[in-house]
PDB file of C-alpha atoms in Angstrom:
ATOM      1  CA  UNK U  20      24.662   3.904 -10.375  1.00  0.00           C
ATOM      2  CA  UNK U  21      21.874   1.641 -10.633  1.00  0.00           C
ATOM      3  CA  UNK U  22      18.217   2.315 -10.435  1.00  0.00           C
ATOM      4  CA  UNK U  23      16.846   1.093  -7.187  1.00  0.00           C
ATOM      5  CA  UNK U  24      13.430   1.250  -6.558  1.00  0.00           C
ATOM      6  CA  UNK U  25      12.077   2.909  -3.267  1.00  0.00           C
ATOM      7  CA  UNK U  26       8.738   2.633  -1.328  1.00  0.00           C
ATOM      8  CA  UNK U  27       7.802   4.182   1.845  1.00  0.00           C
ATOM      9  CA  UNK U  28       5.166   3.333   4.176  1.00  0.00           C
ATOM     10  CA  UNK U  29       4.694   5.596   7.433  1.00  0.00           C
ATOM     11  CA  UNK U  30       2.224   4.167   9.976  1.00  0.00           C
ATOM     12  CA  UNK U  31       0.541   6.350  12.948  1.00  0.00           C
ATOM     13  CA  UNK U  32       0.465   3.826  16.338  1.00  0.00           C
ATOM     14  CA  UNK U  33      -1.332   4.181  19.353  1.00  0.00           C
ATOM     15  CA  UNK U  34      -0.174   6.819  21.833  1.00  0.00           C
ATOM     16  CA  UNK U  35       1.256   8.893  19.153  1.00  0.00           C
ATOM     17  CA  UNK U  36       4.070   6.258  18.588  1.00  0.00           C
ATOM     18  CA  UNK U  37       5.076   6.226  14.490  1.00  0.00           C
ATOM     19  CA  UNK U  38       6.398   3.195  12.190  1.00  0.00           C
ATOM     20  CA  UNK U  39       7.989   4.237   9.561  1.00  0.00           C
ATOM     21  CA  UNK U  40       8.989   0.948   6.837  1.00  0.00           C
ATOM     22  CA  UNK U  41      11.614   1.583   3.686  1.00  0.00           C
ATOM     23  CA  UNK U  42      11.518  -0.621   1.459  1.00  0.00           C
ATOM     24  CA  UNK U  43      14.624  -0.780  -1.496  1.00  0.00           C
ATOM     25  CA  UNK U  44      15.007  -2.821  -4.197  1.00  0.00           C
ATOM     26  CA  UNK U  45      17.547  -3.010  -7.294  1.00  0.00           C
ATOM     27  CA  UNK U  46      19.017  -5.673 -10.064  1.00  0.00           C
ATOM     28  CA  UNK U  47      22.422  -4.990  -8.256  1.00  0.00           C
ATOM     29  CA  UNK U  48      24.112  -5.170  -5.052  1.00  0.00           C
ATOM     30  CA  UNK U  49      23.893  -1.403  -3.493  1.00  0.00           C
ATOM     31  CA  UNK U  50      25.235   0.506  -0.271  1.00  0.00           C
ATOM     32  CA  UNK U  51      22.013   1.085   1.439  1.00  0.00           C
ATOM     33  CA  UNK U  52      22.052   4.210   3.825  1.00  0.00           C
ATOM     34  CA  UNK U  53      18.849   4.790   6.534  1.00  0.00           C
ATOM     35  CA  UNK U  54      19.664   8.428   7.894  1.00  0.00           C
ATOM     36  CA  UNK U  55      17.527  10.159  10.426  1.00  0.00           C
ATOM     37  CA  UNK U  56      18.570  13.860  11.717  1.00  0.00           C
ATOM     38  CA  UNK U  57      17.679  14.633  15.197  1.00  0.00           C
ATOM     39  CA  UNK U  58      18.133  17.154  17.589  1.00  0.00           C
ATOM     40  CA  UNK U  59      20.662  17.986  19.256  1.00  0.00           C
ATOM     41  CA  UNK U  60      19.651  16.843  22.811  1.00  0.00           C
ATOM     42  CA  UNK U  61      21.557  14.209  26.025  1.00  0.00           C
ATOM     43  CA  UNK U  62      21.227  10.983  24.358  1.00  0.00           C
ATOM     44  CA  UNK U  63      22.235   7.460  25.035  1.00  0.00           C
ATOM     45  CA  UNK U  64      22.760   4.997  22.513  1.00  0.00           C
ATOM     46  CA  UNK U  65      21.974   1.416  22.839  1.00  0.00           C
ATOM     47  CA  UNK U  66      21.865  -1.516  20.212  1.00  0.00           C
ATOM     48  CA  UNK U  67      20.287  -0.032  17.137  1.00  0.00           C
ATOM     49  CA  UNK U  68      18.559   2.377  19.197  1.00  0.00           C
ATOM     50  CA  UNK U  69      18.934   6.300  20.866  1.00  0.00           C
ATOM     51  CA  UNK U  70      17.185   7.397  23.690  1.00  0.00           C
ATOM     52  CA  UNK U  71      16.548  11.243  23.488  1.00  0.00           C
ATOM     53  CA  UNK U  72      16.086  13.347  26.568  1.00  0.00           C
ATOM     54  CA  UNK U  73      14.074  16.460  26.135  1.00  0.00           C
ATOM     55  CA  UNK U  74      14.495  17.047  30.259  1.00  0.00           C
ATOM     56  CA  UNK U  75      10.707  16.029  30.979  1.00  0.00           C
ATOM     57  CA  UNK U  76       9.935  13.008  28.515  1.00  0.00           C
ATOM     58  CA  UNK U  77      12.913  10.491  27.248  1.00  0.00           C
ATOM     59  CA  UNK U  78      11.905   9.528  23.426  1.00  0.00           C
ATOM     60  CA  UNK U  79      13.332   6.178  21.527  1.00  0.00           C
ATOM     61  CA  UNK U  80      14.331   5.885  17.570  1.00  0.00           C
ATOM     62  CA  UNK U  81      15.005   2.489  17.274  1.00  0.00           C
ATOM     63  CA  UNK U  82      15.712   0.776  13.646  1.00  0.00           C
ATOM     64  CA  UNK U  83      16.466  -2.943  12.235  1.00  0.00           C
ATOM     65  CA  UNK U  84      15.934  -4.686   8.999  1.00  0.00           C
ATOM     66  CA  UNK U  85      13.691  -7.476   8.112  1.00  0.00           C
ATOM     67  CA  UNK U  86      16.716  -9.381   6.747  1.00  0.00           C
ATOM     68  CA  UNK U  87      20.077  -9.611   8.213  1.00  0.00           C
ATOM     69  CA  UNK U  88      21.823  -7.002   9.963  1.00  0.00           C
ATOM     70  CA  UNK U  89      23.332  -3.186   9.436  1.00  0.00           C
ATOM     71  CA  UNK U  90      25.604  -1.488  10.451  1.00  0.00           C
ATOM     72  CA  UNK U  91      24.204   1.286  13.160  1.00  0.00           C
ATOM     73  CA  UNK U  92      25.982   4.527  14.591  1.00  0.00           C
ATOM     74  CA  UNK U  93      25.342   7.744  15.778  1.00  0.00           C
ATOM     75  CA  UNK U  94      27.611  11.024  15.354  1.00  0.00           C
ATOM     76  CA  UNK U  95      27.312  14.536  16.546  1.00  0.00           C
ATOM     77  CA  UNK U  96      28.737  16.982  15.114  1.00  0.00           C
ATOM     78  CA  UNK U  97      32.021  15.833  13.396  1.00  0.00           C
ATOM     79  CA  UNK U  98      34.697  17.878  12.969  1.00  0.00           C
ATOM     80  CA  UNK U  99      35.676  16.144   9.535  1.00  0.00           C
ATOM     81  CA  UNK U 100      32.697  15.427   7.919  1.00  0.00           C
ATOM     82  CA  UNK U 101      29.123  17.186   7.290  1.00  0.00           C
ATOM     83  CA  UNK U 102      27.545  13.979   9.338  1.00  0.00           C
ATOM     84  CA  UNK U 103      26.336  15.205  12.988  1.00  0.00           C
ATOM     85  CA  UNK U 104      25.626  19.115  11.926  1.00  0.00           C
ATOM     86  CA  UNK U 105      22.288  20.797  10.501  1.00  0.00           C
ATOM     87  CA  UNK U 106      22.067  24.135   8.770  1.00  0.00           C
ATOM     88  CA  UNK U 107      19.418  26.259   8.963  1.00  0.00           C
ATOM     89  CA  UNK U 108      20.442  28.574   6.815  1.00  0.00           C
ATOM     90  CA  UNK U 109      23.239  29.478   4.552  1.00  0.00           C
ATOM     91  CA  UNK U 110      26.899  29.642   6.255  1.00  0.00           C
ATOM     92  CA  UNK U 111      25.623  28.522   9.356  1.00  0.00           C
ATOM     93  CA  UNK U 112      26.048  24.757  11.257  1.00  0.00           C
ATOM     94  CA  UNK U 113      24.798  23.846  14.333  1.00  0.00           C
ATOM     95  CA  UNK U 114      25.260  20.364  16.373  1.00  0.00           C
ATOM     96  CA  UNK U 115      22.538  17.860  15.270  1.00  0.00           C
ATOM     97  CA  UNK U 116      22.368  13.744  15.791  1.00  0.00           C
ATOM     98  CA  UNK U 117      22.957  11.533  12.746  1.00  0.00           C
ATOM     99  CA  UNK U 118      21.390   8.154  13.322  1.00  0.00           C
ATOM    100  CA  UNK U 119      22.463   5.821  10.527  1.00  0.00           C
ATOM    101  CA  UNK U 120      21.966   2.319   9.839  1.00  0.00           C
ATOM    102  CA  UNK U 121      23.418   1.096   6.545  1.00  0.00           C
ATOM    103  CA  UNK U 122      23.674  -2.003   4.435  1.00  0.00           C
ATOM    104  CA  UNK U 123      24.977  -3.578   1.151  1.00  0.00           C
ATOM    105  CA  UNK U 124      22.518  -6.506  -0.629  1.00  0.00           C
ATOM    106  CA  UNK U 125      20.552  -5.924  -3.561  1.00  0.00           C
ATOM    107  CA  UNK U 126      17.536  -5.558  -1.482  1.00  0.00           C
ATOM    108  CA  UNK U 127      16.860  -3.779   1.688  1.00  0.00           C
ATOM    109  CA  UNK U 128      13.617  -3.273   4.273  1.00  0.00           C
ATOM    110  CA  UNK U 129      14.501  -0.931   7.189  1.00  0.00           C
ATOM    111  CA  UNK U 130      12.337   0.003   9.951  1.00  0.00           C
ATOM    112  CA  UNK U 131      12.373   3.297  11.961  1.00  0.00           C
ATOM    113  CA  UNK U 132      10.229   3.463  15.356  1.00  0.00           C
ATOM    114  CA  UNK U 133       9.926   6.240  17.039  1.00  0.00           C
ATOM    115  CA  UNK U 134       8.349   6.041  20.576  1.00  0.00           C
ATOM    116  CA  UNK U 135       8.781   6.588  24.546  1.00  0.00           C
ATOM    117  CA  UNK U 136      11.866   5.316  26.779  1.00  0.00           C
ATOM    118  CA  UNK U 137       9.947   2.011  28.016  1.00  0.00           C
ATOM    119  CA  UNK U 138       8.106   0.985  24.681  1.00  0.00           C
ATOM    120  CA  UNK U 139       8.828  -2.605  23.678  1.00  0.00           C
ATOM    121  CA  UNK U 140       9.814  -3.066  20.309  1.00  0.00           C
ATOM    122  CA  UNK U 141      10.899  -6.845  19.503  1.00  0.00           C
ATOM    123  CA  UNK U 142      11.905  -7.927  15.486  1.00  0.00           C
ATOM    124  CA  UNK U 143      11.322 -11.341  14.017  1.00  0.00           C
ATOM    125  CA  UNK U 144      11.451 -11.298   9.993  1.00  0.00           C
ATOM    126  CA  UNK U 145       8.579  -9.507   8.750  1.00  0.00           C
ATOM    127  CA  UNK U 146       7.139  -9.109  11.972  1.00  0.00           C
ATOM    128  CA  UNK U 147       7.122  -6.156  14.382  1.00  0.00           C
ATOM    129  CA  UNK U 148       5.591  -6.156  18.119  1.00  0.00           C
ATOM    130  CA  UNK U 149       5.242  -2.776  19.371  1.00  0.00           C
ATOM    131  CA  UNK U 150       4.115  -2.909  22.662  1.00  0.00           C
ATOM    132  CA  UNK U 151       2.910  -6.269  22.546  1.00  0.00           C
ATOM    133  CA  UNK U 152       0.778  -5.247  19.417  1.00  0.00           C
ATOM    134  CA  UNK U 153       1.605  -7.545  16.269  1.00  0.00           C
ATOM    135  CA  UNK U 154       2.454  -5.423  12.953  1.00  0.00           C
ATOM    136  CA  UNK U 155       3.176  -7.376   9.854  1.00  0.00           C
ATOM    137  CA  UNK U 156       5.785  -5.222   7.436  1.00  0.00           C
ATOM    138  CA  UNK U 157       4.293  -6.306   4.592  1.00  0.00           C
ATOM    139  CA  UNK U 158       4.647  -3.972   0.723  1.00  0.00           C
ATOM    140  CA  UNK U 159       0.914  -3.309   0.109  1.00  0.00           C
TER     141      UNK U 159
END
């Protein structure tokens, strides 16, 4: 494998809202995987997002790239692979969400915001507006 170089940035928004920026870099092309594990709760899945119902609040996870597009799914627990299932111990698997967005470029920026059902979340390069709130994605 090559090396790839990997930087994290995770930003606290109003309203207890979170951005969380990965940023990926190598000399080579690379399969690029973004993998969040969430619980196991009714969900509906839109385009590059999941809503998450916890009965009295609905939460989003909604992802994208600063560049081009990935590809986005969501599995729960699949019964021929380990994607979809946690294990909180030894032995034992339980049901779990797999959010994944992947990609394959020599460089990668993914974005992860996690928010309410009803937050507005629109992408234009290295621009984010959360909310109507302007947040460059910049590396410093």
């Amino acid at each position: 494998y090559a090396p790839v170089c990997h930087k994290r940035t995770v930003r606290s928004l109003e309203g207890d809202r979170w951005l969380v920026v990965d940023y990926l870099e190598a000399k080579e092309v690379h399969r690029y995987s973004l993998h969040w594990l969430l619980s196991d709760v009714p969900f509906m899945e839109n385009k590059n997002s999941i809503h998450l119902n916890y009965g009295s609040r609905v939460y989003e996870v909604q992802t994208g790239m600063t560049e081009g597009d990935g590809k986005f799914s969501v599995v729960r627990a699949d019964p021929n692979s380990t994607r979809g299932w946690r294990s909180r111990y030894y032995g034992h698997k339980e049901p779990a969400l797999s959010l994944m967005l992947e990609a394959t470029r020599c460089h990668a920026c993914f974005w992860t915001f996690f928010g309410y059902e009803g937050d507005e979340v629109k992408a234009e390069g290295n621009t984010l507006w959360v909310n109507k709130a302007e947040i460059e994605l910049d590396r410093s």
